[in-house]
Short mmCIF file of N, CA and C in Angstrom, two decimals:
data_model
loop_
_atom_site.label_atom_id
_atom_site.label_comp_id
_atom_site.label_asym_id
_atom_site.label_seq_id
_atom_site.Cartn_x
_atom_site.Cartn_y
_atom_site.Cartn_z
N UNK A 1 110.39 121.50 108.55
CA UNK A 1 109.52 120.35 108.59
C UNK A 1 110.01 119.40 109.69
N UNK A 2 109.10 118.87 110.46
CA UNK A 2 109.47 117.97 111.56
C UNK A 2 109.81 116.58 111.03
N UNK A 3 110.75 115.94 111.69
CA UNK A 3 111.13 114.59 111.29
C UNK A 3 110.22 113.58 111.97
N UNK A 4 109.91 112.52 111.26
CA UNK A 4 109.04 111.48 111.79
C UNK A 4 109.83 110.59 112.74
N UNK A 5 109.29 110.37 113.92
CA UNK A 5 109.97 109.51 114.89
C UNK A 5 109.30 108.14 114.86
N UNK A 6 110.12 107.11 114.76
CA UNK A 6 109.58 105.76 114.79
C UNK A 6 109.84 105.02 113.49
N UNK A 7 109.42 103.77 113.49
CA UNK A 7 109.67 102.90 112.34
C UNK A 7 108.45 102.82 111.44
N UNK A 8 108.52 101.95 110.44
CA UNK A 8 107.40 101.76 109.51
C UNK A 8 106.23 101.04 110.17
N UNK A 9 106.46 100.42 111.34
CA UNK A 9 105.39 99.66 112.01
C UNK A 9 104.74 100.45 113.14
N UNK A 10 105.00 101.76 113.23
CA UNK A 10 104.40 102.53 114.31
C UNK A 10 102.90 102.76 114.03
N UNK A 11 102.12 102.86 115.09
CA UNK A 11 100.66 103.07 115.05
C UNK A 11 99.94 101.94 114.32
N UNK A 12 100.40 100.72 114.49
CA UNK A 12 99.79 99.59 113.79
C UNK A 12 99.38 98.49 114.76
N UNK A 13 99.04 98.84 115.98
CA UNK A 13 98.73 97.84 117.00
C UNK A 13 97.58 96.92 116.58
N UNK A 14 96.55 97.47 115.98
CA UNK A 14 95.40 96.65 115.59
C UNK A 14 95.61 95.97 114.23
N UNK A 15 96.23 96.65 113.29
CA UNK A 15 96.44 96.10 111.95
C UNK A 15 97.35 94.87 111.96
N UNK A 16 98.37 94.91 112.78
CA UNK A 16 99.39 93.88 112.75
C UNK A 16 99.32 92.93 113.94
N UNK A 17 98.12 92.66 114.45
CA UNK A 17 97.99 91.69 115.53
C UNK A 17 97.03 90.60 115.11
N UNK A 18 97.20 89.44 115.75
CA UNK A 18 96.33 88.30 115.50
C UNK A 18 95.64 87.91 116.79
N UNK A 19 94.60 87.13 116.65
CA UNK A 19 93.93 86.55 117.78
C UNK A 19 94.95 85.70 118.55
N UNK A 20 94.97 85.75 119.90
CA UNK A 20 95.98 84.98 120.66
C UNK A 20 96.00 83.48 120.33
N UNK A 21 94.90 82.89 119.97
CA UNK A 21 94.88 81.47 119.63
C UNK A 21 95.54 81.19 118.28
N UNK A 22 95.56 82.17 117.40
CA UNK A 22 96.13 82.00 116.05
C UNK A 22 97.56 82.51 115.95
N UNK A 23 98.08 83.07 117.03
CA UNK A 23 99.37 83.73 116.99
C UNK A 23 100.50 82.77 116.61
N UNK A 24 101.34 83.19 115.66
CA UNK A 24 102.49 82.40 115.25
C UNK A 24 102.19 81.37 114.18
N UNK A 25 100.92 81.10 113.91
CA UNK A 25 100.56 80.07 112.94
C UNK A 25 100.14 80.71 111.63
N UNK A 26 100.49 80.06 110.53
CA UNK A 26 100.00 80.50 109.23
C UNK A 26 99.92 79.30 108.31
N UNK A 27 99.13 79.43 107.28
CA UNK A 27 98.86 78.35 106.35
C UNK A 27 99.99 78.23 105.32
N UNK A 28 100.52 77.02 105.15
CA UNK A 28 101.53 76.80 104.11
C UNK A 28 100.93 76.95 102.73
N UNK A 29 99.66 76.61 102.58
CA UNK A 29 98.97 76.76 101.30
C UNK A 29 98.96 78.22 100.88
N UNK A 30 98.71 79.11 101.83
CA UNK A 30 98.70 80.53 101.54
C UNK A 30 100.12 81.05 101.28
N UNK A 31 101.10 80.49 101.97
CA UNK A 31 102.50 80.89 101.82
C UNK A 31 103.03 80.55 100.42
N UNK A 32 102.57 79.42 99.86
CA UNK A 32 103.06 78.94 98.57
C UNK A 32 102.12 79.22 97.41
N UNK A 33 101.07 80.05 97.62
CA UNK A 33 100.10 80.28 96.55
C UNK A 33 100.73 81.02 95.37
N UNK A 34 100.20 80.76 94.19
CA UNK A 34 100.71 81.35 92.94
C UNK A 34 99.66 82.30 92.36
N UNK A 35 100.12 83.34 91.69
CA UNK A 35 99.26 84.29 91.01
C UNK A 35 99.74 84.47 89.58
N UNK A 36 98.82 84.80 88.70
CA UNK A 36 99.16 85.10 87.31
C UNK A 36 99.20 86.61 87.12
N UNK A 37 99.92 87.04 86.10
CA UNK A 37 99.97 88.46 85.80
C UNK A 37 98.59 88.92 85.37
N UNK A 38 98.10 90.00 85.98
CA UNK A 38 96.78 90.51 85.69
C UNK A 38 95.72 90.12 86.71
N UNK A 39 96.06 89.24 87.67
CA UNK A 39 95.12 88.85 88.72
C UNK A 39 94.86 90.03 89.65
N UNK A 40 93.60 90.16 90.11
CA UNK A 40 93.25 91.17 91.09
C UNK A 40 93.45 90.57 92.48
N UNK A 41 94.12 91.33 93.34
CA UNK A 41 94.41 90.86 94.69
C UNK A 41 94.13 91.96 95.71
N UNK A 42 93.94 91.54 96.96
CA UNK A 42 93.78 92.47 98.07
C UNK A 42 95.00 92.31 98.97
N UNK A 43 95.56 93.43 99.42
CA UNK A 43 96.69 93.40 100.33
C UNK A 43 96.18 93.19 101.75
N UNK A 44 96.52 92.05 102.33
CA UNK A 44 96.08 91.72 103.67
C UNK A 44 97.28 91.17 104.45
N UNK A 45 97.70 91.87 105.49
CA UNK A 45 98.91 91.52 106.23
C UNK A 45 98.78 90.21 106.99
N UNK A 46 99.86 89.47 107.01
CA UNK A 46 100.02 88.29 107.87
C UNK A 46 101.11 88.64 108.87
N UNK A 47 100.76 89.01 110.11
CA UNK A 47 101.74 89.51 111.06
C UNK A 47 102.83 88.51 111.45
N UNK A 48 102.59 87.22 111.29
CA UNK A 48 103.58 86.21 111.68
C UNK A 48 104.77 86.16 110.73
N UNK A 49 104.63 86.74 109.53
CA UNK A 49 105.70 86.72 108.53
C UNK A 49 106.08 88.16 108.20
N UNK A 50 107.33 88.53 108.49
CA UNK A 50 107.78 89.89 108.21
C UNK A 50 108.39 90.02 106.81
N UNK A 51 108.75 88.90 106.19
CA UNK A 51 109.36 88.91 104.88
C UNK A 51 108.36 89.41 103.84
N UNK A 52 108.76 90.36 103.02
CA UNK A 52 107.90 90.84 101.94
C UNK A 52 106.70 91.63 102.40
N UNK A 53 106.81 92.25 103.58
CA UNK A 53 105.70 93.02 104.13
C UNK A 53 105.71 94.43 103.52
N UNK A 54 104.56 94.94 103.19
CA UNK A 54 104.44 96.28 102.59
C UNK A 54 104.21 97.32 103.67
N UNK A 55 104.22 98.58 103.28
CA UNK A 55 103.98 99.67 104.23
C UNK A 55 102.52 99.62 104.68
N UNK A 56 102.25 99.78 105.98
CA UNK A 56 100.90 99.59 106.52
C UNK A 56 99.80 100.48 105.92
N UNK A 57 100.18 101.58 105.31
CA UNK A 57 99.18 102.47 104.70
C UNK A 57 98.38 101.76 103.61
N UNK A 58 98.99 100.76 102.96
CA UNK A 58 98.35 100.08 101.84
C UNK A 58 97.49 98.90 102.28
N UNK A 59 97.32 98.69 103.59
CA UNK A 59 96.55 97.55 104.10
C UNK A 59 95.08 97.65 103.65
N UNK A 60 94.60 96.58 103.03
CA UNK A 60 93.21 96.53 102.58
C UNK A 60 92.99 97.05 101.17
N UNK A 61 94.03 97.55 100.52
CA UNK A 61 93.89 98.08 99.15
C UNK A 61 93.83 96.94 98.14
N UNK A 62 93.16 97.23 97.03
CA UNK A 62 93.07 96.27 95.93
C UNK A 62 94.04 96.68 94.84
N UNK A 63 94.69 95.69 94.24
CA UNK A 63 95.65 95.97 93.18
C UNK A 63 95.70 94.87 92.16
N UNK A 64 96.55 95.06 91.16
CA UNK A 64 96.70 94.09 90.07
C UNK A 64 98.15 93.63 90.04
N UNK A 65 98.35 92.32 89.90
CA UNK A 65 99.70 91.75 89.84
C UNK A 65 100.34 92.13 88.52
N UNK A 66 101.49 92.83 88.60
CA UNK A 66 102.20 93.27 87.39
C UNK A 66 103.23 92.24 86.93
N UNK A 67 104.02 91.74 87.87
CA UNK A 67 105.07 90.78 87.54
C UNK A 67 105.51 90.05 88.79
N UNK A 68 106.45 89.11 88.58
CA UNK A 68 106.99 88.35 89.70
C UNK A 68 108.46 88.70 89.85
N UNK A 69 108.90 88.88 91.11
CA UNK A 69 110.30 89.18 91.43
C UNK A 69 110.76 88.16 92.46
N UNK A 70 111.44 87.13 92.02
CA UNK A 70 111.86 86.08 92.93
C UNK A 70 110.64 85.35 93.46
N UNK A 71 110.49 85.32 94.78
CA UNK A 71 109.31 84.69 95.39
C UNK A 71 108.16 85.68 95.55
N UNK A 72 108.45 86.97 95.43
CA UNK A 72 107.45 88.02 95.65
C UNK A 72 106.82 88.48 94.34
N UNK A 73 105.78 89.30 94.48
CA UNK A 73 105.06 89.84 93.33
C UNK A 73 105.07 91.36 93.38
N UNK A 74 105.10 91.97 92.19
CA UNK A 74 104.93 93.41 92.08
C UNK A 74 103.45 93.67 91.87
N UNK A 75 102.86 94.42 92.78
CA UNK A 75 101.44 94.72 92.71
C UNK A 75 101.26 96.21 92.50
N UNK A 76 100.52 96.58 91.47
CA UNK A 76 100.22 97.98 91.19
C UNK A 76 98.95 98.38 91.91
N UNK A 77 99.03 99.42 92.75
CA UNK A 77 97.86 99.90 93.48
C UNK A 77 97.68 101.39 93.23
N UNK A 78 96.49 101.86 93.53
CA UNK A 78 96.20 103.29 93.39
C UNK A 78 96.15 103.89 94.78
N UNK A 79 97.08 104.81 95.06
CA UNK A 79 97.15 105.49 96.35
C UNK A 79 96.73 106.94 96.13
N UNK A 80 95.52 107.26 96.51
CA UNK A 80 94.86 108.54 96.26
C UNK A 80 94.76 108.76 94.75
N UNK A 81 95.69 109.51 94.13
CA UNK A 81 95.63 109.73 92.68
C UNK A 81 96.79 109.09 91.94
N UNK A 82 97.79 108.63 92.67
CA UNK A 82 98.98 108.09 92.03
C UNK A 82 98.93 106.58 91.92
N UNK A 83 99.54 106.06 90.87
CA UNK A 83 99.73 104.61 90.71
C UNK A 83 101.06 104.25 91.35
N UNK A 84 101.05 103.29 92.26
CA UNK A 84 102.27 102.88 92.93
C UNK A 84 102.49 101.39 92.77
N UNK A 85 103.74 100.97 92.84
CA UNK A 85 104.09 99.55 92.74
C UNK A 85 104.67 99.11 94.07
N UNK A 86 104.09 98.03 94.62
CA UNK A 86 104.52 97.50 95.90
C UNK A 86 105.00 96.08 95.68
N UNK A 87 106.14 95.72 96.28
CA UNK A 87 106.65 94.36 96.19
C UNK A 87 106.19 93.60 97.42
N UNK A 88 105.41 92.53 97.20
CA UNK A 88 104.72 91.85 98.30
C UNK A 88 104.93 90.34 98.21
N UNK A 89 105.13 89.70 99.35
CA UNK A 89 105.21 88.24 99.43
C UNK A 89 103.78 87.69 99.30
N UNK A 90 103.61 86.52 98.67
CA UNK A 90 102.26 85.99 98.43
C UNK A 90 101.45 85.71 99.69
N UNK A 91 102.07 85.56 100.86
CA UNK A 91 101.29 85.31 102.06
C UNK A 91 100.47 86.54 102.47
N UNK A 92 100.88 87.72 102.01
CA UNK A 92 100.17 88.96 102.31
C UNK A 92 99.14 89.31 101.24
N UNK A 93 98.88 88.41 100.30
CA UNK A 93 97.93 88.67 99.22
C UNK A 93 96.73 87.72 99.31
N UNK A 94 95.58 88.24 98.87
CA UNK A 94 94.35 87.43 98.85
C UNK A 94 93.65 87.68 97.52
N UNK A 95 93.28 86.59 96.83
CA UNK A 95 92.60 86.74 95.54
C UNK A 95 91.20 87.30 95.72
N UNK A 96 90.77 88.11 94.72
CA UNK A 96 89.39 88.61 94.77
C UNK A 96 88.55 87.92 93.73
#
C-alpha cells in the first residue's frame, strides 16, 4: 500500500481560503458562542483559526453536539455508514 504524502491540509485550497477582504478577521461573537448538548450543528471551517480544526473531509457535514471538552465540543457525525466523534472549536460550528 502506498503511503500518503502531505499533511491533513493538502488539497484544500478552496475549502480553507477566505475572500481577500475578509482575510485574518473573524467574529468574536462566533468565537465565544455556546451550544447545548443535543444541538444540531454544521461543520464550517474558519481558516483564520487553526485551533480545534477538524479533518477537511468533514467540511459541510451536519452533526449533533455530544458533550463539551474544555473550550471545544464533541460532535457526532455520520461518515458514510459509521458514526464518528470529532472534537471541534465553536468557531468552526454553525447552528441549524
